[in-house]
Coordinates of C-alpha atoms in Angstrom, one line a residue:
X27 CA 102.8 54.4 54.6
X28 CA 104.7 56.5 52.2
X29 CA 102.5 55.5 49.3
X30 CA 99.4 56.8 47.6
X31 CA 97.2 53.8 48.3
X32 CA 93.5 54.1 47.3
X33 CA 93.0 57.3 45.5
X34 CA 89.6 58.9 45.0
X35 CA 88.7 60.1 41.5
X36 CA 88.5 63.7 42.7
X37 CA 92.0 63.4 44.2
X38 CA 93.4 62.0 41.0
X39 CA 91.9 64.8 39.0
X40 CA 93.7 67.3 41.2
X41 CA 97.1 65.9 40.5
X42 CA 99.4 68.0 38.5
X43 CA 99.8 66.7 34.9
X44 CA 103.6 66.2 35.4
X45 CA 103.0 64.0 38.5
X46 CA 100.4 61.9 36.6
X47 CA 102.9 61.5 33.7
X48 CA 105.8 60.4 36.0
X49 CA 103.5 57.9 37.8
X50 CA 102.3 56.6 34.4
X51 CA 106.0 56.1 33.3
X52 CA 106.9 54.5 36.7
X53 CA 103.7 52.4 36.8
X54 CA 103.7 53.0 40.5
X55 CA 102.7 55.9 42.8
X56 CA 105.1 58.5 44.0
X57 CA 106.0 58.3 47.7
X58 CA 105.1 60.9 50.3
X59 CA 108.8 61.9 50.8
X60 CA 109.3 62.2 47.1
X61 CA 106.3 64.6 47.0
X62 CA 108.0 66.6 49.7
X63 CA 111.2 66.9 47.7
X64 CA 109.3 68.0 44.6
X65 CA 107.4 70.6 46.7
X66 CA 110.7 72.0 48.1
X67 CA 112.4 72.1 44.7
X68 CA 109.5 73.6 42.7
X69 CA 108.6 76.2 45.3
X70 CA 112.3 77.1 45.7
X71 CA 112.7 77.7 42.0
X72 CA 109.4 79.5 41.8
X73 CA 110.1 82.1 44.5
X74 CA 113.7 82.5 43.5
X75 CA 112.4 83.6 40.0
X76 CA 110.1 86.1 41.7
X77 CA 113.0 87.7 43.4
X78 CA 115.3 87.5 40.3
X79 CA 112.6 89.6 38.5
X80 CA 112.2 92.0 41.4
X81 CA 115.9 92.6 41.9
X82 CA 116.5 93.8 38.3
X83 CA 115.2 97.3 39.0
X84 CA 117.9 98.0 41.7
X85 CA 120.7 97.1 39.3
X86 CA 119.4 99.0 36.3
X87 CA 118.6 102.1 38.5
X88 CA 122.2 103.4 38.2
X89 CA 122.1 103.2 34.4
X90 CA 118.7 104.9 34.1
X91 CA 119.9 107.7 36.4
X92 CA 123.7 107.8 36.2
X93 CA 124.2 111.4 37.4
X94 CA 122.5 110.8 40.7
X95 CA 125.3 112.3 42.8
X96 CA 124.2 115.8 42.2
X97 CA 120.4 115.2 42.3
X98 CA 118.1 117.1 44.6
X99 CA 114.6 115.8 45.0
X100 CA 112.5 118.3 43.2
X101 CA 108.7 118.2 43.6
X102 CA 108.1 119.5 40.1
X103 CA 106.4 116.8 38.0
X104 CA 108.7 114.9 35.6
X105 CA 106.7 115.9 32.6
X106 CA 107.7 119.6 33.1
X107 CA 111.5 118.8 33.1
X108 CA 111.2 116.2 30.3
X109 CA 108.6 117.6 27.9
X110 CA 110.2 121.1 28.0
X111 CA 113.5 119.7 26.9
X112 CA 114.6 120.0 23.2
X113 CA 113.2 117.2 21.0
X114 CA 116.7 116.1 20.0
X115 CA 117.4 115.0 23.5
X116 CA 114.5 112.6 23.4
X117 CA 115.8 110.3 20.7
X118 CA 116.7 106.6 21.1
X119 CA 120.4 106.8 21.5
X120 CA 121.4 105.0 24.7
X121 CA 124.7 104.4 26.4
X122 CA 125.0 103.4 30.1
X123 CA 126.4 106.8 30.9
X124 CA 123.6 108.7 29.2
X125 CA 120.7 107.6 31.4
X126 CA 117.2 107.2 30.2
X127 CA 114.6 110.0 30.2
X128 CA 112.6 110.8 32.3
X129 CA 114.9 109.3 34.9
X130 CA 118.0 111.1 33.7
X131 CA 116.6 114.5 34.7
X132 CA 117.2 116.6 37.8
X133 CA 114.4 114.7 39.6
X134 CA 115.5 111.2 38.4
X135 CA 116.1 109.8 41.9
X136 CA 112.7 110.9 43.1
X137 CA 111.0 109.3 40.1
X138 CA 112.9 106.0 40.7
X139 CA 111.9 106.1 44.3
X140 CA 108.2 106.7 43.3
X141 CA 108.4 103.6 41.0
X142 CA 109.7 101.6 44.0
X143 CA 107.0 102.7 46.3
X144 CA 104.3 102.2 43.7
X145 CA 105.4 98.6 43.1
X146 CA 105.7 97.9 46.9
X147 CA 102.4 99.6 47.8
X148 CA 100.4 97.6 45.3
X149 CA 102.4 94.5 46.4
X150 CA 101.5 95.1 50.0
X151 CA 97.8 95.6 49.3
X152 CA 97.7 92.7 46.9
X153 CA 99.3 90.5 49.5
X154 CA 96.2 90.7 51.8
X155 CA 93.9 89.8 48.9
X156 CA 96.2 87.0 47.7
X157 CA 96.2 85.3 51.1
X158 CA 92.4 85.6 51.2
X159 CA 92.1 84.0 47.7
X160 CA 94.9 81.5 48.3
X161 CA 93.0 79.8 51.1
X162 CA 90.0 79.5 48.7
X163 CA 91.5 78.7 45.3
X164 CA 93.7 76.0 43.8
X165 CA 97.1 77.3 44.8
X166 CA 98.8 75.6 41.8
X167 CA 96.7 77.5 39.3
X168 CA 96.8 80.7 41.4
X169 CA 100.6 80.6 41.6
X170 CA 100.9 79.9 37.9
X171 CA 98.8 82.9 37.0
X172 CA 100.8 85.1 39.3
X173 CA 104.2 83.9 37.8
X174 CA 103.1 84.3 34.2
X175 CA 101.6 87.7 34.9
X176 CA 104.8 88.8 36.6
X177 CA 106.8 87.6 33.6
X178 CA 104.7 89.5 31.2
X179 CA 104.9 92.8 33.0
X180 CA 108.6 92.5 33.9
X181 CA 109.2 92.0 30.1
X182 CA 106.9 94.9 29.2
X183 CA 109.0 97.2 31.4
X184 CA 112.1 96.2 29.4
X185 CA 110.2 96.7 26.1
X186 CA 110.3 100.4 26.9
X187 CA 113.9 100.3 25.8
X188 CA 113.2 99.0 22.3
X189 CA 110.0 100.9 22.0
X190 CA 111.8 104.2 22.8
X191 CA 109.2 104.9 25.6
X192 CA 109.9 107.8 27.9
X193 CA 106.5 108.2 29.5
X194 CA 106.8 108.0 33.3
X195 CA 103.2 106.8 33.5
X196 CA 104.0 103.8 31.3
X197 CA 106.7 102.6 33.7
X198 CA 104.5 103.5 36.7
X199 CA 101.5 101.4 35.5
X200 CA 103.8 98.5 34.5
X201 CA 105.4 98.5 37.9
X202 CA 102.1 98.6 39.7
X203 CA 100.8 95.7 37.6
X204 CA 104.0 93.7 38.3
X205 CA 103.6 94.4 42.0
X206 CA 100.0 93.0 42.0
X207 CA 101.1 89.8 40.3
X208 CA 104.2 89.5 42.5
X209 CA 101.9 89.5 45.6
X210 CA 100.6 86.1 44.7
X211 CA 103.9 84.3 45.3
X212 CA 104.7 84.4 49.0
X213 CA 101.4 83.4 50.5
X214 CA 101.1 80.6 48.0
X215 CA 104.5 79.0 48.4
X216 CA 104.5 79.2 52.2
X217 CA 101.0 77.7 52.3
X218 CA 102.0 74.8 50.1
X219 CA 105.2 74.1 52.1
X220 CA 103.4 74.4 55.4
X221 CA 100.9 71.8 54.3
X222 CA 103.6 69.2 53.6
X223 CA 105.9 69.7 56.6
X224 CA 105.1 69.6 60.3
X225 CA 106.7 71.7 63.1
X226 CA 109.5 69.4 63.8
X227 CA 112.7 71.0 62.3
X228 CA 110.4 73.4 60.4
X229 CA 112.7 76.3 61.3
X230 CA 115.8 74.6 59.8
X231 CA 114.0 73.2 56.8
X232 CA 112.4 76.5 55.9
X233 CA 115.5 78.4 56.8
X234 CA 117.4 76.4 54.1
X235 CA 114.5 76.6 51.8
X236 CA 114.2 80.4 52.3
X237 CA 117.6 80.7 50.6
X238 CA 115.5 81.1 47.5
X239 CA 115.1 84.8 48.4
X240 CA 118.8 85.4 48.4
X241 CA 119.5 83.0 45.5
X242 CA 116.9 84.9 43.5
X243 CA 118.4 88.3 44.4
X244 CA 121.9 87.0 43.5
X245 CA 120.7 85.5 40.2
X246 CA 118.8 88.7 39.3
X247 CA 121.8 90.9 40.1
X248 CA 124.2 88.8 38.1
X249 CA 121.8 88.5 35.1
X250 CA 120.9 92.2 35.1
X251 CA 124.6 93.3 35.5
X252 CA 125.8 90.9 32.7
X253 CA 123.0 92.0 30.3
X254 CA 123.3 95.7 31.0
X255 CA 126.0 96.4 28.4
X256 CA 123.7 95.0 25.7
X257 CA 120.9 97.5 26.6
X258 CA 118.9 97.8 29.8
X259 CA 115.9 96.2 28.2
X260 CA 117.5 92.8 28.2
X261 CA 118.0 93.1 32.0
X262 CA 114.2 92.9 32.3
X263 CA 113.2 90.7 29.4
X264 CA 115.4 87.7 30.4
X265 CA 114.2 87.5 34.0
X266 CA 110.6 88.0 32.7
X267 CA 111.0 85.0 30.4
X268 CA 112.7 83.0 33.2
X269 CA 109.8 83.4 35.7
X270 CA 107.2 82.6 33.0
X271 CA 109.1 79.3 32.3
X272 CA 109.1 78.4 36.0
X273 CA 105.4 79.3 36.2
X274 CA 104.8 76.5 33.7
X275 CA 106.9 74.2 35.8
X276 CA 104.7 75.0 38.8
X277 CA 101.5 74.2 36.7
X278 CA 102.8 70.8 35.6
X279 CA 104.6 69.6 38.8
X280 CA 103.5 71.3 42.0
X281 CA 101.4 69.1 44.4
X282 CA 99.5 71.5 46.5
X283 CA 98.8 69.3 49.5
X284 CA 98.8 65.6 50.5
X285 CA 95.0 65.3 50.3
X286 CA 95.0 66.9 46.8
X287 CA 97.2 64.1 45.4
X288 CA 96.1 61.3 47.8
X289 CA 99.5 61.0 49.4
X290 CA 99.6 59.2 52.8
X291 CA 102.3 60.3 55.3
X292 CA 104.2 57.9 57.5
X293 CA 102.8 57.2 61.0
X294 CA 105.9 58.6 62.6
X295 CA 105.6 62.0 60.7
X296 CA 105.5 65.0 63.1
X297 CA 101.9 65.7 62.2
X298 CA 100.6 62.7 63.9
X299 CA 97.3 63.0 65.8
X300 CA 98.9 63.0 69.3
X301 CA 100.9 66.1 68.5
X302 CA 98.1 68.0 66.9
X303 CA 95.5 67.7 69.6
X304 CA 93.7 65.2 71.8
X305 CA 90.3 65.5 70.0
X306 CA 91.7 64.7 66.6
X307 CA 91.7 61.2 65.2
X308 CA 93.6 62.0 62.0
X309 CA 96.4 64.5 61.0
X310 CA 94.8 67.9 60.6
X311 CA 96.0 68.3 57.0
X312 CA 93.8 65.4 56.0
X313 CA 90.7 66.3 58.0
X314 CA 88.8 66.9 54.8
X315 CA 88.8 63.2 54.1
X316 CA 86.5 62.7 57.1
X317 CA 83.9 64.8 55.3
X318 CA 84.3 67.6 57.8
X319 CA 85.6 70.4 55.5
X320 CA 87.3 73.3 57.2
X321 CA 86.1 76.8 56.5
X322 CA 88.8 79.3 55.5
X323 CA 89.7 81.6 58.3
X324 CA 88.6 85.2 57.8
X325 CA 90.9 88.2 57.7
X326 CA 89.9 89.6 61.1
X327 CA 90.0 86.2 62.7
X328 CA 93.5 85.6 61.5
X329 CA 94.7 88.9 63.0
X330 CA 93.3 87.7 66.4
X331 CA 95.5 84.6 66.4
X332 CA 98.0 85.0 69.3
X333 CA 101.4 86.1 68.0
X334 CA 100.3 87.3 64.5
X335 CA 100.1 91.0 65.3
X336 CA 103.5 91.4 67.1
X337 CA 105.3 89.4 64.4
X338 CA 103.6 91.3 61.6
X339 CA 104.6 94.7 63.1
X340 CA 108.1 93.4 63.7
X341 CA 108.3 92.4 60.1
X342 CA 107.1 95.9 59.1
X343 CA 110.4 97.3 60.3
X344 CA 112.5 94.3 59.5
X345 CA 111.5 94.5 55.8
X346 CA 111.9 98.3 55.8
X347 CA 115.6 97.6 56.4
X348 CA 115.9 94.6 54.1
X349 CA 114.2 96.2 51.2
X350 CA 116.1 99.4 51.5
X351 CA 119.2 97.3 50.9
X352 CA 117.4 95.3 48.1
X353 CA 116.6 98.4 46.1
X354 CA 119.4 100.8 47.0
X355 CA 122.5 98.8 47.9
X356 CA 124.0 98.7 44.3
X357 CA 123.2 102.4 43.9
X358 CA 124.9 103.1 47.3
X359 CA 128.0 101.1 46.4
X360 CA 128.4 102.7 43.0
X361 CA 128.1 106.2 44.5
X362 CA 130.4 105.6 47.5
X363 CA 134.2 105.8 47.2
X364 CA 135.7 102.5 48.5
X365 CA 139.4 102.9 49.2
X366 CA 139.2 106.2 47.3
X367 CA 137.8 104.6 44.1
X368 CA 134.3 104.5 42.6
X369 CA 133.1 101.1 41.3
X370 CA 131.2 100.7 38.0
X371 CA 127.5 99.9 38.0
X372 CA 128.2 96.3 36.9
X373 CA 130.8 95.7 39.7
X374 CA 128.5 97.4 42.3
X375 CA 125.7 95.1 41.2
X376 CA 127.9 92.0 41.5
X377 CA 129.3 93.1 44.8
X378 CA 125.9 93.7 46.3
X379 CA 125.2 89.9 46.0
X380 CA 127.4 89.3 49.1
X381 CA 124.6 90.9 51.2
X382 CA 122.3 88.2 50.0
X383 CA 125.0 85.5 50.6
X384 CA 125.0 86.7 54.2
X385 CA 121.2 86.5 54.1
X386 CA 121.3 82.8 53.2
X387 CA 123.6 82.1 56.1
X388 CA 121.5 84.2 58.4
X389 CA 118.3 82.5 57.4
X390 CA 119.7 79.0 58.0
X391 CA 121.3 80.0 61.2
X392 CA 118.1 81.7 62.6
X393 CA 116.0 78.7 61.6
X394 CA 118.4 76.2 63.2
X395 CA 118.8 78.2 66.4
X396 CA 115.1 78.7 66.8
X397 CA 114.5 75.0 66.4
X398 CA 117.1 74.1 69.0
X399 CA 115.9 76.7 71.5
X400 CA 112.2 76.2 70.5
X401 CA 112.1 80.0 70.7
X402 CA 111.2 81.9 67.6
X403 CA 110.8 85.3 69.2
X404 CA 114.1 85.2 71.2
X405 CA 115.9 84.3 68.0
X406 CA 114.3 87.0 65.8
X407 CA 114.7 89.8 68.4
X408 CA 118.3 88.9 69.0
X409 CA 119.2 89.0 65.3
X410 CA 117.4 92.4 65.0
X411 CA 119.4 93.9 67.9
X412 CA 122.7 92.5 66.4
X413 CA 121.8 94.2 63.1
X414 CA 122.1 97.6 64.7
X415 CA 125.9 97.5 65.3
X416 CA 126.4 95.7 62.0
X417 CA 124.7 98.6 60.2
X418 CA 126.8 101.1 62.1
X419 CA 130.1 99.4 61.2
X420 CA 129.2 99.0 57.6
X421 CA 128.4 102.7 57.2
X422 CA 131.4 103.8 59.3
X423 CA 134.1 101.5 57.9
X424 CA 132.8 100.0 54.7
X425 CA 134.5 102.7 52.6
X426 CA 137.9 102.1 54.1
X427 CA 138.8 99.1 51.9
X428 CA 137.1 96.5 49.7
X429 CA 137.7 93.6 52.1
X430 CA 136.2 95.5 55.0
X431 CA 133.2 96.5 52.8
X432 CA 132.7 92.8 51.9
X433 CA 133.0 91.6 55.5
X434 CA 130.6 94.1 57.0
X435 CA 128.2 93.7 54.1
X436 CA 128.1 90.0 54.7
X437 CA 127.6 90.4 58.4
X438 CA 124.8 93.0 57.9
X439 CA 123.1 90.7 55.4
X440 CA 123.2 87.9 57.9
X441 CA 121.6 89.8 60.8
X442 CA 119.1 91.7 58.6
X443 CA 117.8 88.8 56.5
X444 CA 118.0 86.2 59.3
X445 CA 114.9 87.3 61.3
X446 CA 113.2 88.4 58.0
X447 CA 113.6 84.9 56.7
X448 CA 112.5 83.2 60.0
X449 CA 109.3 85.3 60.4
X450 CA 108.1 84.9 56.8
X451 CA 108.7 81.2 56.8
X452 CA 108.7 79.1 60.0
X453 CA 106.9 81.7 62.2
X454 CA 104.1 82.2 59.5
X455 CA 103.7 78.5 59.1
X456 CA 103.6 78.0 62.9
X457 CA 101.0 80.6 63.4
X458 CA 99.0 79.4 60.4
X459 CA 98.7 76.1 62.1
X460 CA 98.3 77.6 65.6
X461 CA 96.6 75.4 68.3
X462 CA 93.8 77.9 68.6
X463 CA 92.7 76.9 65.0
X464 CA 91.9 73.3 66.3
X465 CA 93.6 71.7 63.3
X466 CA 92.1 74.0 60.6
X467 CA 94.9 74.2 58.0
X468 CA 93.0 76.7 55.8
X469 CA 94.5 79.7 57.6
X470 CA 98.1 79.3 56.3
X471 CA 97.9 81.6 53.2
X472 CA 95.8 84.2 55.1
X473 CA 98.2 84.4 58.1
X474 CA 101.2 84.4 55.8
X475 CA 99.7 87.2 53.7
X476 CA 98.9 89.3 56.9
X477 CA 102.4 89.0 58.2
X478 CA 104.2 89.5 54.9
X479 CA 101.7 92.1 53.7
X480 CA 102.2 94.2 56.8
X481 CA 106.0 93.8 56.3
X482 CA 105.6 94.8 52.7
X483 CA 104.1 98.2 53.7
X484 CA 107.4 98.8 55.5
X485 CA 109.2 97.5 52.5
X486 CA 107.5 100.2 50.4
X487 CA 108.2 103.0 52.9
X488 CA 111.9 102.2 53.4
X489 CA 113.0 102.7 49.8
X490 CA 110.8 105.8 49.4
X491 CA 112.3 107.5 52.5
X492 CA 115.8 106.5 51.3
X493 CA 115.2 108.3 48.0
X494 CA 114.6 111.5 49.8
X495 CA 116.9 111.2 52.8
X496 CA 119.9 110.0 50.7
X497 CA 120.1 113.4 48.9
X498 CA 120.9 115.0 52.3
X499 CA 123.1 112.3 53.8
X500 CA 123.6 108.5 53.6
X501 CA 124.4 108.7 57.3
X502 CA 120.9 109.7 58.0
X503 CA 119.6 106.8 56.0
X504 CA 121.7 104.4 58.1
X505 CA 120.4 106.1 61.3
X506 CA 116.9 105.5 60.1
X507 CA 117.7 101.8 59.4
X508 CA 119.2 101.3 62.9
X509 CA 116.2 102.9 64.5
X510 CA 113.9 100.5 62.5
X511 CA 115.9 97.5 63.6
X512 CA 115.6 98.6 67.2
X513 CA 111.8 99.0 66.9
X514 CA 111.4 95.7 65.2
X515 CA 113.1 93.9 68.1
X516 CA 111.0 95.8 70.7
X517 CA 107.7 94.7 69.1
X518 CA 108.7 91.1 70.1
X519 CA 109.4 92.0 73.8
X520 CA 106.2 90.4 75.1
X521 CA 106.7 87.2 73.2
X522 CA 110.4 87.1 74.3
X523 CA 109.3 87.5 78.0
X524 CA 106.9 84.6 77.5
X525 CA 109.6 82.4 76.0
X526 CA 112.2 83.3 78.6
X527 CA 109.6 82.5 81.4
X528 CA 108.8 79.2 79.7
X529 CA 112.5 78.3 79.6
X530 CA 112.9 79.2 83.3
X531 CA 109.9 77.0 84.2
X532 CA 111.4 74.2 82.1
X533 CA 114.7 74.4 83.8
X534 CA 113.0 74.3 87.2
X535 CA 111.1 71.2 86.4
X536 CA 114.0 69.2 85.0
X537 CA 112.8 66.1 86.7
X538 CA 109.7 66.0 84.5
X539 CA 109.7 64.3 81.1
X540 CA 110.9 66.7 78.4
X541 CA 108.9 64.7 75.8
X542 CA 105.7 66.1 77.3
X543 CA 106.7 69.5 75.9
X544 CA 106.2 69.7 72.1
X545 CA 104.6 73.0 71.4
X546 CA 106.3 76.4 71.0
X547 CA 105.6 79.1 73.6
X548 CA 104.1 81.0 70.6
X549 CA 101.2 78.5 70.7
X550 CA 100.4 79.6 74.3
X551 CA 100.6 83.3 74.0

């Protein structure tokens, strides 16, 4: 009842060192709800630091390639344009307006786009393997290794500044390694949070919790912008050290699951046996205590879970839109005249954070609405359709004045990041504990990895296409984004129809007890 009670030796050994120390000082066990608070705070800080490290590239991009306005995307390899230049142009003498070879050449935009796609392609592929491993390994150790590795390679990218490194392949390999370690984050944190919280108010809780994405982006933008004047290397080194520090916090304080630390939840918690299934005698997250260990769900089996495929494909296009803004918004702002004036790289980086502020509001709003309606698909599809006019107005009128730019950027962030946040958190957790799994909780990381990994493929394609299309016209880029938002909504059509049908049936049987209805229509697809 909110206490640890009798703890088996193996459960005690799985406790994080920090939790053991706190309990030793208190001379009493930590309550279940306190564990939940620790989980939310630690995973929030962990994934915020992932995004802070990831956001740096988009802010520094304009300084590495300051003359991008006149760039055409050449297909000649960078080494031809760089190595054939006079040796004196390759010395370490950097100012923000000078750029940084090889990105300051005529094919600089293409090279930066290739770095983005290399990072995101490895990130997407790594996501599938990370989810597979996450359901089989200690998530605390797995997440710690991922965060420390991310910190090391983010810092190594920045060390290219002090090491006077101008090899494109150096930056390419570093970005690919960083993408691999970054892929450990999302399946791990969602799996941990999903094991500690039931479906009741999951959308709202995870909507608020998912603000870590936008908070991380904002922190990364502000840090990178503030440090840029001291040398672009600092913009990578400091976020790299930051995520390494939080990786150690994860190691010392993150309780992976209730059974791992011997925590007993209250009887009135939403994961009570009656709400999980008639055949179960104990909450599904603690079924291992009965000696009936669940087998981790396979990759193909996870794809077959109803609802996984349409939401994964929807996220493919939703993340294509979101990550295009993540990687190119500061660049777009600094190269678009607003009220007849061009903003500096630092100001553009700071201004772009308002897109993420809108994302925080959108994530919370989408989570709350989906909880109230008990309709994840309807909420996600509605937000994606609303993103289309928001994108149109931002492109058409964002340049008129700064207040209009801020307003439309905020609205666009709200509608773009709202469904993205909902699908990667509450929907992934719902499907990872789907009724067809019969209480097996060891599908959470795999399902999360499938959905977000598929989305990350779109996240890789969006910035790459933008690098090429933007040299012709930014209007074409926004047309691509509006088309992607439309397709994302259409992929949920079948689920939307199911949810609407369910609502109609509910309204017709108003005389029945509403308490008999506790599952989402997603569970019945």
